[in-house]
Amino acid sequence: MSDTLARPDTGGSAPPRANAVVAVLAFAGIVVSLMQTLVIPIVPELPKYLDASASNAAWAVTATLLAAAVATPVAGRIGDMYGKRRMLLVSIALLVTGSVVCALSDSLVPMIVGRVLQGLAGAVIPLGISIMRDVLPAERLAGATALMSASLGVGGALGLPSAALIADKFNWHVLFWTSAVLGAAAAVLVMVLVPESKVRTGGRFDLVGSLGLATGLVSLLLAISKGGDWGWTSGTVLGLFALAVAVLVAWGFFELRTAQPLVDLRTTARRQVLFTNLASVALGFSMFAMSLVLPQLLQLPEVTGYGLGKSMLYTGLVLAPQGLVMMATAPLSAAISKSKGPKVTLMIGALVVATGYVLNILLMSEVWHLILASCVIGAGVGFAYGAMPALIMGAVPASETAAANSLNALMRSIGTSFASAVAGVVLAQMTITFGTTALPSQDGFRAVMATGAGAALLAFVLCLFLPRHRPAAVPATPEVTGVLDLKQA
């Protein structure tokens, strides 16, 4: 491995190559998060574009969520076993392939296939964070992982106005061609500038465990995401919830008895890992609640008395500063984690997010009110998401980094899925009649924002159970020790 990327024993300025690695991995993270917001501007038009019903066209969004949930922990484990850079390139290749399939689609089935392939790239950000742990100098790690975590929000915030502009000015297929080109550029940059980590676990892949986790997660997330459409008390939804519980419990028992499990539940049960993951669910819920409320407030007609009557493009431009704030707070998040510990950073982030929601409840009648609230929430998310990888990596061996970070990313995704379901129920129940159409009421939006604030405060409380001090470094496993010795030679 290049000397410029070896982890030095003493501090010093970061070598130029390390800067390039950070920039490339962050760019890859932004590209993948762009994919998640890509279809938002065209969702109302998808039934017409694909000659399908609205409920069937919605699978273009749901399929990506399910695929990402299944792929993230599996790709993380495979990366730990066979090479994180290799798995990162496979994930990006799936993104490019899925984008091309969608770009060539004019009907529902190939669109869903393409969106599934895009969703399989969901592990790029946790894989990137894990590569950083293995190859970057120690003094760069906190800032780099904070930036990589922030790329999730940056891509989402910048993707909305970009996608709205492209959809407004060009054929909708251009959205996916753009995604394919950006993905190909990310792959080339990774191949040229990012080295392969030699930290591997080896062993045999847990196929039974991966199938069990996939079945349980798909059942759970499908019930959550489709409960509003199918009916929360319908036999299908209740059956999916029951299946999820049964399969995940059986999967847990199986993993505890497997020599080389897909997810090391004993490591996951460590206090620092467990409560970081629980806080991640709460913060994932809190972050996504804003994404559901603010666009609707901006686009509802002004005659409602609280809607601002803006276009999708205008809405995207209003929300874009939030992503830039997330990126700007990454260095500050890293500095606080370095001086006070990532627990403090995560607690600060949770409180800032809650403050942003309280501001939004009080101030929601002007565009600048929503910009202010979204930026405050974005700053809190930047703090929190920068601290989570540090907490996870401080409690797991280097050989399990990708799997542990991928599981943490999955916890955030589960939180966002619950947010979508809860917000959907609240806004469907609290409505006003506008003409012949029922629209979410202002009190409904306030209720969702209050729930988002409550979720952020719950994350703060969960942080109280984290260890007061950062634990000593986890001893390297025998197969890792030689790699670390070579890096320090």
Short mmCIF file of N, CA and C in Angstrom, two decimals, residues 78-224:
data_model
loop_
_atom_site.label_atom_id
_atom_site.label_comp_id
_atom_site.label_asym_id
_atom_site.label_seq_id
_atom_site.Cartn_x
_atom_site.Cartn_y
_atom_site.Cartn_z
N ILE A 78 -19.82 -8.65 2.90
CA ILE A 78 -18.99 -9.13 1.79
C ILE A 78 -17.74 -8.26 1.65
N GLY A 79 -17.91 -6.95 1.85
CA GLY A 79 -16.76 -6.06 1.79
C GLY A 79 -15.73 -6.39 2.84
N ASP A 80 -16.17 -6.68 4.07
CA ASP A 80 -15.23 -7.07 5.12
C ASP A 80 -14.49 -8.36 4.75
N MET A 81 -15.18 -9.26 4.05
CA MET A 81 -14.59 -10.57 3.76
C MET A 81 -13.67 -10.54 2.55
N TYR A 82 -14.09 -9.86 1.48
CA TYR A 82 -13.38 -9.98 0.20
C TYR A 82 -12.79 -8.68 -0.33
N GLY A 83 -13.02 -7.57 0.36
CA GLY A 83 -12.44 -6.30 -0.09
C GLY A 83 -13.49 -5.21 -0.20
N LYS A 84 -13.29 -4.15 0.56
CA LYS A 84 -14.29 -3.07 0.59
C LYS A 84 -14.30 -2.28 -0.71
N ARG A 85 -13.12 -1.99 -1.27
CA ARG A 85 -13.07 -1.26 -2.54
C ARG A 85 -13.72 -2.08 -3.65
N ARG A 86 -13.46 -3.36 -3.66
CA ARG A 86 -14.07 -4.23 -4.66
C ARG A 86 -15.59 -4.19 -4.56
N MET A 87 -16.10 -4.27 -3.33
CA MET A 87 -17.55 -4.24 -3.15
C MET A 87 -18.12 -2.87 -3.46
N LEU A 88 -17.35 -1.83 -3.19
CA LEU A 88 -17.77 -0.48 -3.55
C LEU A 88 -17.94 -0.35 -5.06
N LEU A 89 -17.00 -0.88 -5.81
CA LEU A 89 -17.08 -0.82 -7.27
C LEU A 89 -18.25 -1.65 -7.79
N VAL A 90 -18.50 -2.80 -7.18
CA VAL A 90 -19.66 -3.61 -7.57
C VAL A 90 -20.95 -2.82 -7.34
N SER A 91 -21.03 -2.15 -6.20
CA SER A 91 -22.23 -1.37 -5.88
C SER A 91 -22.44 -0.24 -6.88
N ILE A 92 -21.37 0.47 -7.23
CA ILE A 92 -21.49 1.56 -8.20
C ILE A 92 -21.86 1.00 -9.57
N ALA A 93 -21.30 -0.15 -9.93
CA ALA A 93 -21.65 -0.77 -11.21
C ALA A 93 -23.14 -1.12 -11.26
N LEU A 94 -23.69 -1.58 -10.14
CA LEU A 94 -25.13 -1.86 -10.09
C LEU A 94 -25.95 -0.58 -10.25
N LEU A 95 -25.45 0.51 -9.66
CA LEU A 95 -26.13 1.80 -9.82
C LEU A 95 -26.15 2.23 -11.28
N VAL A 96 -25.00 2.12 -11.96
CA VAL A 96 -24.91 2.51 -13.37
C VAL A 96 -25.82 1.63 -14.22
N THR A 97 -25.78 0.32 -13.99
CA THR A 97 -26.62 -0.60 -14.75
C THR A 97 -28.10 -0.29 -14.55
N GLY A 98 -28.50 -0.08 -13.30
CA GLY A 98 -29.89 0.24 -13.02
C GLY A 98 -30.32 1.55 -13.66
N SER A 99 -29.41 2.53 -13.66
CA SER A 99 -29.73 3.82 -14.28
C SER A 99 -29.96 3.68 -15.77
N VAL A 100 -29.12 2.87 -16.43
CA VAL A 100 -29.27 2.66 -17.87
C VAL A 100 -30.58 1.93 -18.17
N VAL A 101 -30.90 0.93 -17.34
CA VAL A 101 -32.16 0.20 -17.54
C VAL A 101 -33.35 1.15 -17.42
N CYS A 102 -33.33 2.01 -16.40
CA CYS A 102 -34.41 2.98 -16.23
C CYS A 102 -34.47 3.98 -17.39
N ALA A 103 -33.29 4.40 -17.86
CA ALA A 103 -33.23 5.37 -18.95
C ALA A 103 -33.82 4.80 -20.24
N LEU A 104 -33.76 3.48 -20.40
CA LEU A 104 -34.28 2.83 -21.59
C LEU A 104 -35.72 2.35 -21.41
N SER A 105 -36.30 2.59 -20.22
CA SER A 105 -37.62 2.03 -19.90
C SER A 105 -38.76 2.95 -20.34
N ASP A 106 -39.83 2.32 -20.80
CA ASP A 106 -41.07 3.03 -21.08
C ASP A 106 -42.27 2.29 -20.50
N SER A 107 -41.99 1.28 -19.67
CA SER A 107 -43.06 0.52 -19.04
C SER A 107 -42.65 0.19 -17.61
N LEU A 108 -43.59 -0.36 -16.84
CA LEU A 108 -43.41 -0.51 -15.41
C LEU A 108 -42.35 -1.53 -15.02
N VAL A 109 -42.38 -2.72 -15.63
CA VAL A 109 -41.49 -3.80 -15.17
C VAL A 109 -40.01 -3.44 -15.32
N PRO A 110 -39.54 -2.99 -16.50
CA PRO A 110 -38.13 -2.63 -16.56
C PRO A 110 -37.77 -1.46 -15.65
N MET A 111 -38.70 -0.54 -15.42
CA MET A 111 -38.42 0.56 -14.49
C MET A 111 -38.19 0.02 -13.08
N ILE A 112 -39.03 -0.91 -12.64
CA ILE A 112 -38.86 -1.48 -11.31
C ILE A 112 -37.54 -2.26 -11.22
N VAL A 113 -37.21 -3.01 -12.28
CA VAL A 113 -35.94 -3.75 -12.29
C VAL A 113 -34.77 -2.77 -12.15
N GLY A 114 -34.82 -1.69 -12.91
CA GLY A 114 -33.75 -0.70 -12.84
C GLY A 114 -33.66 -0.05 -11.48
N ARG A 115 -34.80 0.25 -10.87
CA ARG A 115 -34.78 0.88 -9.55
C ARG A 115 -34.30 -0.09 -8.48
N VAL A 116 -34.58 -1.38 -8.63
CA VAL A 116 -34.02 -2.38 -7.71
C VAL A 116 -32.50 -2.39 -7.82
N LEU A 117 -31.98 -2.40 -9.04
CA LEU A 117 -30.53 -2.38 -9.23
C LEU A 117 -29.92 -1.12 -8.62
N GLN A 118 -30.58 0.01 -8.79
CA GLN A 118 -30.08 1.24 -8.17
C GLN A 118 -30.08 1.11 -6.65
N GLY A 119 -31.12 0.54 -6.09
CA GLY A 119 -31.18 0.37 -4.64
C GLY A 119 -30.10 -0.53 -4.09
N LEU A 120 -29.63 -1.49 -4.90
CA LEU A 120 -28.58 -2.39 -4.45
C LEU A 120 -27.25 -1.66 -4.22
N ALA A 121 -27.19 -0.41 -4.64
CA ALA A 121 -25.97 0.39 -4.41
C ALA A 121 -26.02 1.13 -3.08
N GLY A 122 -27.00 0.83 -2.26
CA GLY A 122 -27.19 1.57 -1.02
C GLY A 122 -26.06 1.49 -0.02
N ALA A 123 -25.14 0.54 -0.19
CA ALA A 123 -24.05 0.36 0.79
C ALA A 123 -22.84 1.22 0.50
N VAL A 124 -22.89 2.07 -0.52
CA VAL A 124 -21.70 2.84 -0.91
C VAL A 124 -21.18 3.70 0.24
N ILE A 125 -22.07 4.39 0.96
CA ILE A 125 -21.62 5.29 2.02
C ILE A 125 -20.98 4.53 3.19
N PRO A 126 -21.61 3.49 3.75
CA PRO A 126 -20.91 2.75 4.81
C PRO A 126 -19.63 2.07 4.34
N LEU A 127 -19.59 1.59 3.10
CA LEU A 127 -18.36 1.02 2.58
C LEU A 127 -17.27 2.08 2.47
N GLY A 128 -17.64 3.28 2.02
CA GLY A 128 -16.68 4.37 1.92
C GLY A 128 -16.11 4.74 3.27
N ILE A 129 -16.96 4.81 4.29
CA ILE A 129 -16.50 5.12 5.65
C ILE A 129 -15.53 4.05 6.13
N SER A 130 -15.83 2.80 5.83
CA SER A 130 -14.97 1.70 6.26
C SER A 130 -13.62 1.73 5.56
N ILE A 131 -13.60 2.08 4.28
CA ILE A 131 -12.33 2.23 3.57
C ILE A 131 -11.50 3.34 4.21
N MET A 132 -12.16 4.43 4.58
CA MET A 132 -11.45 5.53 5.23
C MET A 132 -10.76 5.08 6.50
N ARG A 133 -11.43 4.24 7.28
CA ARG A 133 -10.82 3.77 8.53
C ARG A 133 -9.53 3.00 8.25
N ASP A 134 -9.53 2.27 7.16
CA ASP A 134 -8.39 1.39 6.87
C ASP A 134 -7.22 2.12 6.23
N VAL A 135 -7.46 3.21 5.47
CA VAL A 135 -6.38 3.75 4.64
C VAL A 135 -5.97 5.19 4.97
N LEU A 136 -6.78 5.90 5.75
CA LEU A 136 -6.45 7.30 6.00
C LEU A 136 -5.58 7.48 7.23
N PRO A 137 -4.82 8.55 7.27
CA PRO A 137 -4.07 8.88 8.49
C PRO A 137 -5.04 9.12 9.65
N ALA A 138 -4.62 8.81 10.85
CA ALA A 138 -5.50 8.89 12.01
C ALA A 138 -6.08 10.29 12.20
N GLU A 139 -5.26 11.33 11.94
CA GLU A 139 -5.73 12.69 12.19
C GLU A 139 -6.78 13.15 11.19
N ARG A 140 -6.93 12.43 10.07
CA ARG A 140 -7.92 12.80 9.06
C ARG A 140 -9.22 12.02 9.19
N LEU A 141 -9.24 10.97 10.01
CA LEU A 141 -10.35 10.03 9.97
C LEU A 141 -11.67 10.67 10.42
N ALA A 142 -11.67 11.42 11.53
CA ALA A 142 -12.92 11.96 12.06
C ALA A 142 -13.56 12.92 11.05
N GLY A 143 -12.77 13.85 10.50
CA GLY A 143 -13.32 14.79 9.54
C GLY A 143 -13.79 14.12 8.26
N ALA A 144 -13.04 13.12 7.81
CA ALA A 144 -13.39 12.43 6.57
C ALA A 144 -14.68 11.64 6.71
N THR A 145 -14.83 10.92 7.82
CA THR A 145 -16.05 10.13 8.00
C THR A 145 -17.26 11.04 8.22
N ALA A 146 -17.06 12.18 8.87
CA ALA A 146 -18.17 13.14 9.03
C ALA A 146 -18.61 13.66 7.67
N LEU A 147 -17.64 13.97 6.80
CA LEU A 147 -17.97 14.45 5.46
C LEU A 147 -18.68 13.37 4.66
N MET A 148 -18.21 12.13 4.77
CA MET A 148 -18.83 11.02 4.04
C MET A 148 -20.27 10.81 4.50
N SER A 149 -20.49 10.90 5.81
CA SER A 149 -21.85 10.76 6.33
C SER A 149 -22.74 11.89 5.83
N ALA A 150 -22.18 13.11 5.79
CA ALA A 150 -22.96 14.26 5.34
C ALA A 150 -23.33 14.16 3.87
N SER A 151 -22.58 13.38 3.09
CA SER A 151 -22.86 13.27 1.67
C SER A 151 -24.27 12.72 1.41
N LEU A 152 -24.80 11.95 2.37
CA LEU A 152 -26.16 11.43 2.24
C LEU A 152 -27.17 12.57 2.14
N GLY A 153 -27.04 13.55 3.04
CA GLY A 153 -27.95 14.68 3.01
C GLY A 153 -27.64 15.66 1.90
N VAL A 154 -26.35 15.82 1.60
CA VAL A 154 -25.95 16.75 0.55
C VAL A 154 -26.53 16.31 -0.79
N GLY A 155 -26.36 15.04 -1.11
CA GLY A 155 -26.88 14.54 -2.37
C GLY A 155 -28.39 14.66 -2.46
N GLY A 156 -29.06 14.35 -1.34
CA GLY A 156 -30.51 14.46 -1.34
C GLY A 156 -30.99 15.89 -1.52
N ALA A 157 -30.33 16.83 -0.84
CA ALA A 157 -30.75 18.24 -0.91
C ALA A 157 -30.45 18.85 -2.27
N LEU A 158 -29.30 18.54 -2.82
CA LEU A 158 -28.94 19.10 -4.12
C LEU A 158 -29.63 18.36 -5.26
N GLY A 159 -29.99 17.10 -5.01
CA GLY A 159 -30.62 16.31 -6.07
C GLY A 159 -32.01 16.77 -6.42
N LEU A 160 -32.76 17.27 -5.44
CA LEU A 160 -34.14 17.66 -5.70
C LEU A 160 -34.25 18.80 -6.70
N PRO A 161 -33.54 19.94 -6.49
CA PRO A 161 -33.65 20.99 -7.51
C PRO A 161 -33.05 20.59 -8.84
N SER A 162 -31.96 19.82 -8.81
CA SER A 162 -31.33 19.39 -10.07
C SER A 162 -32.28 18.49 -10.86
N ALA A 163 -32.89 17.53 -10.16
CA ALA A 163 -33.82 16.62 -10.84
C ALA A 163 -35.05 17.37 -11.34
N ALA A 164 -35.54 18.33 -10.54
CA ALA A 164 -36.71 19.11 -10.96
C ALA A 164 -36.40 19.92 -12.21
N LEU A 165 -35.20 20.50 -12.26
CA LEU A 165 -34.81 21.29 -13.43
C LEU A 165 -34.69 20.42 -14.67
N ILE A 166 -34.04 19.25 -14.52
CA ILE A 166 -33.88 18.35 -15.66
C ILE A 166 -35.24 17.85 -16.15
N ALA A 167 -36.11 17.47 -15.20
CA ALA A 167 -37.43 16.95 -15.58
C ALA A 167 -38.27 18.03 -16.25
N ASP A 168 -38.06 19.29 -15.86
CA ASP A 168 -38.85 20.38 -16.42
C ASP A 168 -38.37 20.77 -17.82
N LYS A 169 -37.07 20.68 -18.06
CA LYS A 169 -36.49 21.18 -19.32
C LYS A 169 -36.23 20.08 -20.35
N PHE A 170 -36.12 18.83 -19.91
CA PHE A 170 -35.74 17.76 -20.82
C PHE A 170 -36.70 16.57 -20.67
N ASN A 171 -36.50 15.57 -21.50
CA ASN A 171 -37.24 14.32 -21.38
C ASN A 171 -36.87 13.65 -20.06
N TRP A 172 -37.84 12.99 -19.41
CA TRP A 172 -37.60 12.43 -18.09
C TRP A 172 -36.51 11.36 -18.09
N HIS A 173 -36.26 10.72 -19.24
CA HIS A 173 -35.20 9.72 -19.30
C HIS A 173 -33.82 10.32 -19.02
N VAL A 174 -33.67 11.62 -19.27
CA VAL A 174 -32.38 12.28 -19.04
C VAL A 174 -31.97 12.20 -17.57
N LEU A 175 -32.95 12.14 -16.67
CA LEU A 175 -32.63 11.98 -15.25
C LEU A 175 -31.75 10.75 -15.02
N PHE A 176 -32.13 9.66 -15.65
CA PHE A 176 -31.41 8.41 -15.42
C PHE A 176 -30.11 8.34 -16.21
N TRP A 177 -30.07 8.96 -17.39
CA TRP A 177 -28.80 9.03 -18.11
C TRP A 177 -27.79 9.85 -17.31
N THR A 178 -28.28 10.91 -16.66
CA THR A 178 -27.39 11.71 -15.81
C THR A 178 -26.85 10.89 -14.65
N SER A 179 -27.72 10.10 -14.02
CA SER A 179 -27.30 9.23 -12.94
C SER A 179 -26.25 8.22 -13.41
N ALA A 180 -26.46 7.68 -14.61
CA ALA A 180 -25.51 6.70 -15.15
C ALA A 180 -24.14 7.34 -15.39
N VAL A 181 -24.13 8.54 -15.95
CA VAL A 181 -22.86 9.22 -16.23
C VAL A 181 -22.12 9.54 -14.93
N LEU A 182 -22.85 10.06 -13.94
CA LEU A 182 -22.21 10.37 -12.66
C LEU A 182 -21.68 9.11 -11.98
N GLY A 183 -22.46 8.02 -12.06
CA GLY A 183 -21.99 6.77 -11.48
C GLY A 183 -20.74 6.25 -12.16
N ALA A 184 -20.71 6.34 -13.50
CA ALA A 184 -19.51 5.89 -14.24
C ALA A 184 -18.30 6.74 -13.86
N ALA A 185 -18.51 8.04 -13.70
CA ALA A 185 -17.40 8.92 -13.30
C ALA A 185 -16.89 8.54 -11.92
N ALA A 186 -17.82 8.24 -10.99
CA ALA A 186 -17.42 7.83 -9.65
C ALA A 186 -16.62 6.53 -9.69
N ALA A 187 -17.05 5.57 -10.52
CA ALA A 187 -16.33 4.30 -10.62
C ALA A 187 -14.91 4.50 -11.12
N VAL A 188 -14.75 5.32 -12.15
CA VAL A 188 -13.41 5.58 -12.69
C VAL A 188 -12.52 6.23 -11.63
N LEU A 189 -13.05 7.20 -10.92
CA LEU A 189 -12.27 7.88 -9.89
C LEU A 189 -11.87 6.93 -8.76
N VAL A 190 -12.78 6.05 -8.37
CA VAL A 190 -12.46 5.06 -7.33
C VAL A 190 -11.34 4.14 -7.81
N MET A 191 -11.44 3.66 -9.05
CA MET A 191 -10.41 2.76 -9.57
C MET A 191 -9.05 3.42 -9.64
N VAL A 192 -9.01 4.71 -9.95
CA VAL A 192 -7.75 5.41 -10.12
C VAL A 192 -7.15 5.87 -8.80
N LEU A 193 -7.99 6.34 -7.87
CA LEU A 193 -7.47 7.06 -6.71
C LEU A 193 -7.67 6.37 -5.36
N VAL A 194 -8.55 5.39 -5.27
CA VAL A 194 -8.82 4.76 -3.98
C VAL A 194 -8.15 3.40 -3.92
N PRO A 195 -7.27 3.17 -2.95
CA PRO A 195 -6.60 1.87 -2.83
C PRO A 195 -7.51 0.84 -2.17
N GLU A 196 -7.21 -0.41 -2.39
CA GLU A 196 -7.95 -1.48 -1.74
C GLU A 196 -7.40 -1.68 -0.34
N SER A 197 -8.31 -1.77 0.63
CA SER A 197 -7.90 -2.09 1.99
C SER A 197 -7.56 -3.58 2.08
N LYS A 198 -6.49 -3.87 2.81
CA LYS A 198 -6.11 -5.27 2.99
C LYS A 198 -6.64 -5.84 4.29
N VAL A 199 -7.51 -5.08 4.98
CA VAL A 199 -8.11 -5.58 6.21
C VAL A 199 -9.29 -6.46 5.82
N ARG A 200 -9.16 -7.76 6.02
CA ARG A 200 -10.18 -8.73 5.61
C ARG A 200 -10.49 -9.68 6.76
N THR A 201 -11.69 -10.17 6.79
CA THR A 201 -12.02 -11.20 7.78
C THR A 201 -11.86 -12.60 7.20
N GLY A 202 -12.04 -12.72 5.88
CA GLY A 202 -12.01 -14.05 5.27
C GLY A 202 -13.22 -14.86 5.72
N GLY A 203 -13.13 -16.18 5.60
CA GLY A 203 -14.21 -17.06 6.05
C GLY A 203 -15.24 -17.33 4.97
N ARG A 204 -16.34 -17.94 5.38
CA ARG A 204 -17.41 -18.33 4.47
C ARG A 204 -18.61 -17.40 4.65
N PHE A 205 -19.21 -17.02 3.53
CA PHE A 205 -20.35 -16.10 3.58
C PHE A 205 -21.57 -16.82 4.14
N ASP A 206 -22.30 -16.12 5.01
CA ASP A 206 -23.48 -16.67 5.68
C ASP A 206 -24.70 -16.50 4.79
N LEU A 207 -24.89 -17.45 3.87
CA LEU A 207 -25.99 -17.36 2.92
C LEU A 207 -27.34 -17.49 3.61
N VAL A 208 -27.46 -18.45 4.54
CA VAL A 208 -28.74 -18.63 5.24
C VAL A 208 -29.10 -17.37 6.03
N GLY A 209 -28.10 -16.80 6.70
CA GLY A 209 -28.35 -15.58 7.46
C GLY A 209 -28.78 -14.42 6.58
N SER A 210 -28.15 -14.31 5.40
CA SER A 210 -28.51 -13.21 4.49
C SER A 210 -29.93 -13.38 3.96
N LEU A 211 -30.32 -14.62 3.64
CA LEU A 211 -31.68 -14.86 3.16
C LEU A 211 -32.70 -14.59 4.26
N GLY A 212 -32.38 -14.99 5.49
CA GLY A 212 -33.28 -14.74 6.60
C GLY A 212 -33.45 -13.26 6.87
N LEU A 213 -32.34 -12.51 6.88
CA LEU A 213 -32.42 -11.07 7.11
C LEU A 213 -33.19 -10.39 5.99
N ALA A 214 -32.94 -10.81 4.75
CA ALA A 214 -33.64 -10.21 3.61
C ALA A 214 -35.15 -10.44 3.72
N THR A 215 -35.55 -11.64 4.07
CA THR A 215 -36.97 -11.96 4.21
C THR A 215 -37.62 -11.12 5.31
N GLY A 216 -36.94 -11.05 6.45
CA GLY A 216 -37.48 -10.28 7.57
C GLY A 216 -37.58 -8.80 7.26
N LEU A 217 -36.53 -8.23 6.67
CA LEU A 217 -36.53 -6.80 6.37
C LEU A 217 -37.56 -6.44 5.29
N VAL A 218 -37.62 -7.24 4.24
CA VAL A 218 -38.59 -6.96 3.18
C VAL A 218 -40.01 -7.02 3.73
N SER A 219 -40.30 -8.00 4.57
CA SER A 219 -41.64 -8.11 5.16
C SER A 219 -41.95 -6.89 6.02
N LEU A 220 -40.99 -6.49 6.85
CA LEU A 220 -41.20 -5.35 7.75
C LEU A 220 -41.38 -4.05 6.97
N LEU A 221 -40.46 -3.76 6.06
CA LEU A 221 -40.50 -2.49 5.34
C LEU A 221 -41.64 -2.43 4.34
N LEU A 222 -42.01 -3.57 3.78
CA LEU A 222 -43.16 -3.59 2.87
C LEU A 222 -44.44 -3.28 3.63
N ALA A 223 -44.58 -3.84 4.83
CA ALA A 223 -45.76 -3.56 5.64
C ALA A 223 -45.81 -2.09 6.04
N ILE A 224 -44.65 -1.53 6.39
CA ILE A 224 -44.61 -0.12 6.80
C ILE A 224 -44.90 0.80 5.63
#
